[in-house]
Amino acid sequence: MSTAGKVIKCKAAVAWEIKKPLVIEDIEVAPPKAHEVRIKILATGICRTDDHVLSGAFAVPLPMVLGHEAAGVVESVGEGVTCVKPGDHVIPLFVPQCGNCNPCKSTRGNLCYQNDISHVRGLMPDGTSRFTCKGKSLHHFISTSSFTEYTVVHENAVVKIDAAAPLEKVCLIGCGFSTGYGAAVQTAKVERGSTCAVFGLGGVGLSAVMGCKAAGASRIFAVDINPKKFPKALEVGATECVNPLDYKKPINEVLYDLTDGEGVDYSLEVIGRTDTMAAALASCHENYGTSVIVGIAPSVSEICFNPLLLFTGRTWKGSVFGGWKSKDAIPKLVSDFMGKKFVLDPLITHTLPFEKINEGFDMLRSGKSIRTILTF
Ligand code: PAD
Ligand code: ZN
Ligand code: ZN
């Protein structure tokens, strides 16, 4: 029996309050309105950004259905949708691509004005929600919301992918892999023979290491305070692992020493802390070094730094979703994965049934997991 046009009752993990576990609830998912798409989610990863909401660092309106790194199948489409049809395999886009705004039209940009990241409203573009639970409306998360059996997204926030691609792997192309890899290859624009340092070796940082390697970097320092992350970093392309806790000196001085006083050409902060963002900046070459902020710092934080660090010529940049234009890039990244141009398996340390989502978060917080994939 077709569910198109009807409200779907299904399970979702609801974030009711910060610093509390998610609660698996029965929710109602309204049918897609015009230019919207309802997706049956089949696999979703747990990213630190979801945890930043639960820890309170990333301030968003609650209650909310979190999750943004996912893949699924289109269940039904609203009026006027032509980019996908029921049955298509898709990835939701946490950075939409409308194609008409200035960042979409510029060759330099990717943060479409339809994004719900810079000023989170937690709603569909028309200002309403498609989720209800116990009579209460639930917020959407950054245009996606994947910790649910069904979600609704705007047509600008979904893209069709190769139906042969394994959804429980390519869901990582919806965030972690593409973010880290793109931060290296297109935001930093790492060059062949260069020296790089990646701060933070979670799913996103390891993908940044892969990007540095693919770009031909000759030395890649993998920096983390959890040495258990080092074997995997070496496996995906790091040449040296550095634990800041092993040194008395600040990590930027350690990296200067390790590079004969030159500093690295490129540094990437993939943790989300202001102290490591400042340290990553100070680690790169004083004149032509580039440092990229990938980690999401707490909403209310500020950085105090010596302007001489930039005066001498360093470049400091940020990178959302690896700088990719999401709709254009994701199908190509999926084909590249299918063509074995990069691997995703090293990033996937655990697979759990969706109901065990809180166990997945516990493993991320304790440093045991890289990516946990939830299956439905
Ligand atoms: P993760 O928690 O799996 O990895 C973070 C790593 O940092 C862990 O291995 C920690 O041990 C390590 N770490 C923690 N503190 C320190 C420290 N003081 N010094 C060195 N290492 C440390 O996270 P993730 O890989 O899922 O995400 C990383 C960040 O990237 C996080 O802030 C997330 O919100 C952000 C992100 N940004 C985007 C984007 O578009 N810019 C997308 C996805 C994730
Ligand atoms: Zn993410
Ligand atoms: Zn746009």
mmCIF file of C-alpha atoms in Angstrom, residues 33-344:
data_model
loop_
_atom_site.group_PDB
_atom_site.id
_atom_site.type_symbol
_atom_site.label_atom_id
_atom_site.label_comp_id
_atom_site.label_asym_id
_atom_site.label_seq_id
_atom_site.Cartn_x
_atom_site.Cartn_y
_atom_site.Cartn_z
ATOM 1 C CA LYS A 33 4.884 19.799 0.340
ATOM 2 C CA ALA A 34 5.631 21.264 -3.078
ATOM 3 C CA HIS A 35 9.373 21.075 -3.908
ATOM 4 C CA GLU A 36 10.025 18.730 -0.982
ATOM 5 C CA VAL A 37 11.090 15.082 -0.831
ATOM 6 C CA ARG A 38 10.312 12.407 1.773
ATOM 7 C CA ILE A 39 13.171 9.935 2.234
ATOM 8 C CA LYS A 40 13.303 6.533 3.919
ATOM 9 C CA ILE A 41 16.664 6.657 5.695
ATOM 10 C CA LEU A 42 18.576 3.370 5.462
ATOM 11 C CA ALA A 43 21.967 4.298 6.956
ATOM 12 C CA THR A 44 23.318 7.232 8.937
ATOM 13 C CA GLY A 45 26.645 7.982 10.561
ATOM 14 C CA ILE A 46 27.165 9.661 13.918
ATOM 15 C CA CYS A 47 29.276 12.813 13.462
ATOM 16 C CA ARG A 48 30.748 14.979 16.200
ATOM 17 C CA THR A 49 28.569 17.844 14.991
ATOM 18 C CA ASP A 50 25.488 15.916 16.231
ATOM 19 C CA ASP A 51 27.232 15.552 19.579
ATOM 20 C CA HIS A 52 28.070 19.273 19.685
ATOM 21 C CA VAL A 53 24.293 19.849 19.848
ATOM 22 C CA LEU A 54 23.840 17.330 22.665
ATOM 23 C CA SER A 55 26.780 18.747 24.643
ATOM 24 C CA GLY A 56 25.306 22.248 24.298
ATOM 25 C CA ALA A 57 28.299 23.591 22.333
ATOM 26 C CA PHE A 58 26.296 24.049 19.102
ATOM 27 C CA ALA A 59 23.208 26.053 20.118
ATOM 28 C CA VAL A 60 20.074 25.017 18.186
ATOM 29 C CA PRO A 61 16.361 25.058 19.004
ATOM 30 C CA LEU A 62 15.086 21.854 20.680
ATOM 31 C CA PRO A 63 13.360 19.422 20.540
ATOM 32 C CA MET A 64 15.034 18.316 17.349
ATOM 33 C CA VAL A 65 15.665 15.279 15.153
ATOM 34 C CA LEU A 66 19.465 15.303 14.712
ATOM 35 C CA GLY A 67 21.595 13.398 12.179
ATOM 36 C CA HIS A 68 22.929 14.705 8.873
ATOM 37 C CA GLU A 69 25.327 12.094 7.411
ATOM 38 C CA ALA A 70 22.966 9.691 5.681
ATOM 39 C CA ALA A 71 21.728 7.787 2.675
ATOM 40 C CA GLY A 72 18.313 6.414 1.812
ATOM 41 C CA VAL A 73 15.591 5.891 -0.762
ATOM 42 C CA VAL A 74 12.995 8.412 -1.915
ATOM 43 C CA GLU A 75 9.552 7.382 -0.594
ATOM 44 C CA SER A 76 7.536 10.163 -2.232
ATOM 45 C CA VAL A 77 7.927 13.643 -3.690
ATOM 46 C CA GLY A 78 5.864 16.822 -3.483
ATOM 47 C CA GLU A 79 4.472 18.761 -6.393
ATOM 48 C CA GLY A 80 7.005 20.138 -8.855
ATOM 49 C CA VAL A 81 9.927 17.914 -7.844
ATOM 50 C CA THR A 82 11.840 16.747 -10.896
ATOM 51 C CA CYS A 83 15.371 16.061 -9.591
ATOM 52 C CA VAL A 84 14.428 12.753 -7.896
ATOM 53 C CA LYS A 85 11.575 10.234 -8.004
ATOM 54 C CA PRO A 86 10.307 7.512 -5.637
ATOM 55 C CA GLY A 87 12.775 4.632 -5.438
ATOM 56 C CA ASP A 88 15.864 6.727 -6.225
ATOM 57 C CA HIS A 89 18.846 6.237 -3.922
ATOM 58 C CA VAL A 90 19.813 9.576 -2.439
ATOM 59 C CA ILE A 91 22.031 11.459 -0.012
ATOM 60 C CA PRO A 92 20.538 14.412 1.901
ATOM 61 C CA LEU A 93 22.612 17.620 1.733
ATOM 62 C CA PHE A 94 23.396 19.469 4.956
ATOM 63 C CA VAL A 95 24.671 22.271 2.751
ATOM 64 C CA PRO A 96 21.963 22.649 0.072
ATOM 65 C CA GLN A 97 22.682 23.851 -3.457
ATOM 66 C CA CYS A 98 19.893 26.011 -4.884
ATOM 67 C CA GLY A 99 21.933 27.026 -7.917
ATOM 68 C CA ASN A 100 20.635 30.609 -7.900
ATOM 69 C CA CYS A 101 22.209 32.443 -4.961
ATOM 70 C CA ASN A 102 25.600 34.188 -5.077
ATOM 71 C CA PRO A 103 27.611 31.447 -3.311
ATOM 72 C CA CYS A 104 25.991 28.851 -5.630
ATOM 73 C CA LYS A 105 26.779 30.937 -8.728
ATOM 74 C CA SER A 106 30.314 31.867 -7.654
ATOM 75 C CA THR A 107 33.086 29.451 -8.541
ATOM 76 C CA ARG A 108 34.619 30.323 -5.157
ATOM 77 C CA GLY A 109 31.664 29.462 -2.934
ATOM 78 C CA ASN A 110 29.587 26.547 -1.663
ATOM 79 C CA LEU A 111 27.616 27.857 1.337
ATOM 80 C CA CYS A 112 24.239 28.250 -0.406
ATOM 81 C CA TYR A 113 22.018 30.929 1.178
ATOM 82 C CA GLN A 114 19.426 28.208 1.757
ATOM 83 C CA ASN A 115 21.739 26.701 4.399
ATOM 84 C CA ASP A 116 20.448 26.364 7.948
ATOM 85 C CA ILE A 117 23.914 26.384 9.539
ATOM 86 C CA SER A 118 24.993 30.002 9.908
ATOM 87 C CA HIS A 119 21.702 30.972 11.641
ATOM 88 C CA VAL A 120 19.956 27.744 12.624
ATOM 89 C CA ARG A 121 16.153 27.980 12.448
ATOM 90 C CA GLY A 122 15.585 24.230 12.545
ATOM 91 C CA LEU A 123 12.734 24.431 10.044
ATOM 92 C CA MET A 124 11.951 23.704 6.424
ATOM 93 C CA PRO A 125 12.583 26.726 4.129
ATOM 94 C CA ASP A 126 8.854 27.670 4.410
ATOM 95 C CA GLY A 127 9.303 28.109 8.181
ATOM 96 C CA THR A 128 7.381 25.008 9.299
ATOM 97 C CA SER A 129 8.252 21.475 10.484
ATOM 98 C CA ARG A 130 7.207 18.071 9.051
ATOM 99 C CA PHE A 131 7.815 16.229 12.358
ATOM 100 C CA THR A 132 5.488 15.893 15.357
ATOM 101 C CA CYS A 133 5.760 13.800 18.505
ATOM 102 C CA LYS A 134 3.169 13.618 21.284
ATOM 103 C CA GLY A 135 1.460 16.644 19.751
ATOM 104 C CA LYS A 136 4.677 18.724 19.786
ATOM 105 C CA SER A 137 6.434 19.969 16.691
ATOM 106 C CA LEU A 138 10.076 18.822 16.386
ATOM 107 C CA HIS A 139 12.813 20.859 14.726
ATOM 108 C CA HIS A 140 14.748 19.751 11.654
ATOM 109 C CA PHE A 141 18.573 19.710 11.791
ATOM 110 C CA ILE A 142 20.665 21.538 9.155
ATOM 111 C CA SER A 143 18.300 20.777 6.233
ATOM 112 C CA THR A 144 18.553 17.009 6.782
ATOM 113 C CA SER A 145 17.524 15.206 10.086
ATOM 114 C CA SER A 146 18.520 11.586 9.584
ATOM 115 C CA PHE A 147 18.070 9.986 13.019
ATOM 116 C CA THR A 148 14.609 8.897 11.916
ATOM 117 C CA GLU A 149 13.161 6.189 9.688
ATOM 118 C CA TYR A 150 11.663 8.900 7.455
ATOM 119 C CA THR A 151 12.626 12.523 6.912
ATOM 120 C CA VAL A 152 11.494 15.364 4.661
ATOM 121 C CA VAL A 153 13.969 17.686 2.936
ATOM 122 C CA HIS A 154 13.739 20.470 0.370
ATOM 123 C CA GLU A 155 14.572 19.410 -3.199
ATOM 124 C CA ASN A 156 17.669 21.628 -3.013
ATOM 125 C CA ALA A 157 18.920 19.487 -0.114
ATOM 126 C CA VAL A 158 18.911 16.043 -1.744
ATOM 127 C CA VAL A 159 20.787 14.419 -4.616
ATOM 128 C CA LYS A 160 20.430 11.150 -6.495
ATOM 129 C CA ILE A 161 23.365 8.738 -6.395
ATOM 130 C CA ASP A 162 24.346 5.505 -8.166
ATOM 131 C CA ALA A 163 21.819 2.839 -7.092
ATOM 132 C CA ALA A 164 24.620 0.268 -6.908
ATOM 133 C CA ALA A 165 26.509 2.159 -4.162
ATOM 134 C CA PRO A 166 26.410 0.572 -0.678
ATOM 135 C CA LEU A 167 24.350 3.021 1.376
ATOM 136 C CA GLU A 168 25.896 1.905 4.688
ATOM 137 C CA LYS A 169 29.247 3.211 3.407
ATOM 138 C CA VAL A 170 28.488 6.108 1.083
ATOM 139 C CA CYS A 171 26.406 7.794 3.783
ATOM 140 C CA LEU A 172 29.841 9.090 4.921
ATOM 141 C CA ILE A 173 30.063 11.071 1.684
ATOM 142 C CA GLY A 174 27.126 13.087 3.073
ATOM 143 C CA CYS A 175 29.453 14.631 5.670
ATOM 144 C CA GLY A 176 32.604 13.217 7.295
ATOM 145 C CA PHE A 177 34.573 11.966 4.315
ATOM 146 C CA SER A 178 33.770 14.825 1.945
ATOM 147 C CA THR A 179 34.333 17.466 4.638
ATOM 148 C CA GLY A 180 37.817 16.316 5.597
ATOM 149 C CA TYR A 181 38.988 15.302 2.126
ATOM 150 C CA GLY A 182 37.672 18.505 0.536
ATOM 151 C CA ALA A 183 39.194 20.703 3.257
ATOM 152 C CA ALA A 184 42.593 19.387 2.178
ATOM 153 C CA VAL A 185 42.225 19.170 -1.592
ATOM 154 C CA GLN A 186 40.119 22.216 -2.296
ATOM 155 C CA THR A 187 40.024 24.597 0.654
ATOM 156 C CA ALA A 188 43.691 24.305 1.639
ATOM 157 C CA LYS A 189 44.628 23.295 -1.935
ATOM 158 C CA VAL A 190 47.455 21.114 -0.626
ATOM 159 C CA GLU A 191 50.265 20.878 -3.152
ATOM 160 C CA ARG A 192 52.459 17.967 -4.205
ATOM 161 C CA GLY A 193 55.568 17.658 -2.039
ATOM 162 C CA SER A 194 54.211 19.896 0.713
ATOM 163 C CA THR A 195 54.166 19.386 4.473
ATOM 164 C CA CYS A 196 50.819 19.148 6.298
ATOM 165 C CA ALA A 197 49.553 18.798 9.863
ATOM 166 C CA VAL A 198 46.082 17.499 10.661
ATOM 167 C CA PHE A 199 44.879 18.243 14.192
ATOM 168 C CA GLY A 200 42.240 15.717 15.312
ATOM 169 C CA LEU A 201 41.997 12.177 13.950
ATOM 170 C CA GLY A 202 38.280 11.423 14.051
ATOM 171 C CA GLY A 203 36.299 10.535 10.929
ATOM 172 C CA VAL A 204 36.719 14.027 9.496
ATOM 173 C CA GLY A 205 40.419 14.415 10.395
ATOM 174 C CA LEU A 206 41.346 10.997 8.957
ATOM 175 C CA SER A 207 39.563 12.012 5.752
ATOM 176 C CA ALA A 208 41.668 15.191 5.736
ATOM 177 C CA VAL A 209 44.777 13.000 6.033
ATOM 178 C CA MET A 210 43.517 11.024 2.999
ATOM 179 C CA GLY A 211 43.041 14.311 1.125
ATOM 180 C CA CYS A 212 46.585 15.485 1.952
ATOM 181 C CA LYS A 213 47.929 12.148 0.742
ATOM 182 C CA ALA A 214 45.865 12.221 -2.465
ATOM 183 C CA ALA A 215 47.193 15.737 -3.151
ATOM 184 C CA GLY A 216 50.732 14.367 -2.942
ATOM 185 C CA ALA A 217 51.914 15.842 0.372
ATOM 186 C CA SER A 218 55.309 14.402 1.274
ATOM 187 C CA ARG A 219 55.010 14.762 5.079
ATOM 188 C CA ILE A 220 51.707 14.514 6.923
ATOM 189 C CA PHE A 221 51.789 15.023 10.696
ATOM 190 C CA ALA A 222 48.795 13.468 12.451
ATOM 191 C CA VAL A 223 48.151 15.264 15.747
ATOM 192 C CA ASP A 224 45.894 13.884 18.488
ATOM 193 C CA ILE A 225 45.879 13.539 22.270
ATOM 194 C CA ASN A 226 44.487 10.007 21.931
ATOM 195 C CA PRO A 227 47.359 7.778 20.715
ATOM 196 C CA LYS A 228 44.870 4.989 19.933
ATOM 197 C CA LYS A 229 44.030 6.994 16.806
ATOM 198 C CA PHE A 230 47.591 6.782 15.437
ATOM 199 C CA PRO A 231 47.635 3.324 13.771
ATOM 200 C CA LYS A 232 44.631 4.259 11.635
ATOM 201 C CA ALA A 233 46.156 7.644 10.762
ATOM 202 C CA LEU A 234 49.303 5.886 9.518
ATOM 203 C CA GLU A 235 47.134 3.407 7.595
ATOM 204 C CA VAL A 236 45.367 6.207 5.678
ATOM 205 C CA GLY A 237 48.508 8.169 4.830
ATOM 206 C CA ALA A 238 50.012 10.037 7.802
ATOM 207 C CA THR A 239 53.808 9.891 7.854
ATOM 208 C CA GLU A 240 54.344 10.920 11.497
ATOM 209 C CA CYS A 241 52.073 10.931 14.554
ATOM 210 C CA VAL A 242 52.445 13.562 17.267
ATOM 211 C CA ASN A 243 50.806 13.549 20.686
ATOM 212 C CA PRO A 244 50.916 17.081 22.183
ATOM 213 C CA LEU A 245 50.759 15.504 25.648
ATOM 214 C CA ASP A 246 54.215 13.938 25.089
ATOM 215 C CA TYR A 247 55.866 17.392 25.006
ATOM 216 C CA LYS A 248 56.382 20.246 27.422
ATOM 217 C CA LYS A 249 56.487 22.791 24.579
ATOM 218 C CA PRO A 250 53.322 24.009 22.842
ATOM 219 C CA ILE A 251 52.440 21.828 19.836
ATOM 220 C CA ASN A 252 53.122 24.640 17.341
ATOM 221 C CA GLU A 253 56.728 24.854 18.595
ATOM 222 C CA VAL A 254 57.017 21.059 18.397
ATOM 223 C CA LEU A 255 55.886 21.142 14.758
ATOM 224 C CA TYR A 256 58.342 23.958 14.006
ATOM 225 C CA ASP A 257 61.149 21.845 15.516
ATOM 226 C CA LEU A 258 60.100 18.815 13.476
ATOM 227 C CA THR A 259 60.251 20.878 10.267
ATOM 228 C CA ASP A 260 63.671 22.500 10.861
ATOM 229 C CA GLY A 261 62.092 25.760 11.959
ATOM 230 C CA GLU A 262 59.991 26.166 8.798
ATOM 231 C CA GLY A 263 56.530 25.258 10.040
ATOM 232 C CA VAL A 264 54.118 23.220 7.917
ATOM 233 C CA ASP A 265 52.766 24.453 4.585
ATOM 234 C CA TYR A 266 49.203 23.492 5.505
ATOM 235 C CA SER A 267 47.543 22.878 8.869
ATOM 236 C CA LEU A 268 43.975 21.742 9.358
ATOM 237 C CA GLU A 269 42.084 21.980 12.666
ATOM 238 C CA VAL A 270 39.564 19.142 12.747
ATOM 239 C CA ILE A 271 38.657 19.113 16.447
ATOM 240 C CA GLY A 272 36.513 22.150 17.225
ATOM 241 C CA ARG A 273 38.525 23.857 19.979
ATOM 242 C CA THR A 274 39.709 27.458 19.973
ATOM 243 C CA ASP A 275 43.116 26.598 21.519
ATOM 244 C CA THR A 276 43.908 24.066 18.797
ATOM 245 C CA MET A 277 42.668 26.464 16.090
ATOM 246 C CA ALA A 278 45.180 29.054 17.326
ATOM 247 C CA ALA A 279 47.893 26.390 17.628
ATOM 248 C CA ALA A 280 47.211 25.136 14.084
ATOM 249 C CA LEU A 281 47.540 28.690 12.754
ATOM 250 C CA ALA A 282 50.831 29.192 14.589
ATOM 251 C CA SER A 283 52.112 25.835 13.252
ATOM 252 C CA CYS A 284 52.097 26.824 9.611
ATOM 253 C CA HIS A 285 54.814 28.689 7.706
ATOM 254 C CA GLU A 286 54.932 32.311 8.865
ATOM 255 C CA ASN A 287 54.838 33.717 5.354
ATOM 256 C CA TYR A 288 53.002 31.339 3.013
ATOM 257 C CA GLY A 289 51.419 28.831 5.387
ATOM 258 C CA THR A 290 47.682 28.188 5.177
ATOM 259 C CA SER A 291 45.581 27.030 8.114
ATOM 260 C CA VAL A 292 42.045 25.734 7.693
ATOM 261 C CA ILE A 293 39.370 25.609 10.400
ATOM 262 C CA VAL A 294 37.147 22.570 9.908
ATOM 263 C CA GLY A 295 36.178 21.849 13.522
ATOM 264 C CA ILE A 296 33.085 23.595 14.864
ATOM 265 C CA ALA A 297 33.909 25.658 17.940
ATOM 266 C CA PRO A 298 31.232 26.287 20.609
ATOM 267 C CA SER A 299 28.649 28.861 19.430
ATOM 268 C CA VAL A 300 29.683 31.475 22.007
ATOM 269 C CA SER A 301 33.482 31.098 21.829
ATOM 270 C CA GLU A 302 36.060 33.660 20.690
ATOM 271 C CA ILE A 303 39.754 33.431 19.832
ATOM 272 C CA CYS A 304 42.379 35.885 20.981
ATOM 273 C CA PHE A 305 45.504 35.757 18.799
ATOM 274 C CA ASN A 306 48.540 37.864 17.981
ATOM 275 C CA PRO A 307 47.835 39.669 14.668
ATOM 276 C CA LEU A 308 51.522 39.331 13.755
ATOM 277 C CA LEU A 309 50.708 35.698 13.016
ATOM 278 C CA LEU A 310 48.713 36.923 9.995
ATOM 279 C CA PHE A 311 50.722 40.096 9.303
ATOM 280 C CA THR A 312 53.677 37.996 8.185
ATOM 281 C CA GLY A 313 51.561 36.455 5.442
ATOM 282 C CA ARG A 314 49.771 33.376 6.765
ATOM 283 C CA THR A 315 46.301 32.602 5.397
ATOM 284 C CA TRP A 316 43.505 31.518 7.783
ATOM 285 C CA LYS A 317 40.401 29.974 6.231
ATOM 286 C CA GLY A 318 37.301 28.038 7.188
ATOM 287 C CA SER A 319 35.757 25.135 5.301
ATOM 288 C CA VAL A 320 32.157 23.948 5.374
ATOM 289 C CA PHE A 321 31.494 20.562 3.752
ATOM 290 C CA GLY A 322 35.011 20.602 2.335
ATOM 291 C CA GLY A 323 34.164 23.526 0.069
ATOM 292 C CA TRP A 324 32.200 21.223 -2.265
ATOM 293 C CA LYS A 325 29.084 22.373 -4.074
ATOM 294 C CA SER A 326 27.017 19.538 -2.657
ATOM 295 C CA LYS A 327 24.646 18.607 -5.499
ATOM 296 C CA ASP A 328 27.399 18.721 -8.095
ATOM 297 C CA ALA A 329 30.032 16.952 -6.017
ATOM 298 C CA ILE A 330 28.282 14.112 -4.174
ATOM 299 C CA PRO A 331 27.271 11.959 -7.180
ATOM 300 C CA LYS A 332 30.845 12.307 -8.507
ATOM 301 C CA LEU A 333 32.357 11.405 -5.132
ATOM 302 C CA VAL A 334 30.084 8.342 -5.005
ATOM 303 C CA SER A 335 31.287 7.293 -8.493
ATOM 304 C CA ASP A 336 34.886 7.877 -7.417
ATOM 305 C CA PHE A 337 34.276 5.624 -4.415
ATOM 306 C CA MET A 338 32.754 2.968 -6.698
ATOM 307 C CA GLY A 339 35.805 3.383 -8.959
ATOM 308 C CA LYS A 340 38.034 2.700 -5.916
ATOM 309 C CA LYS A 341 39.661 6.161 -6.045
ATOM 310 C CA PHE A 342 39.393 6.314 -2.229
ATOM 311 C CA VAL A 343 38.284 4.033 0.571
ATOM 312 C CA LEU A 344 35.710 4.513 3.332
#
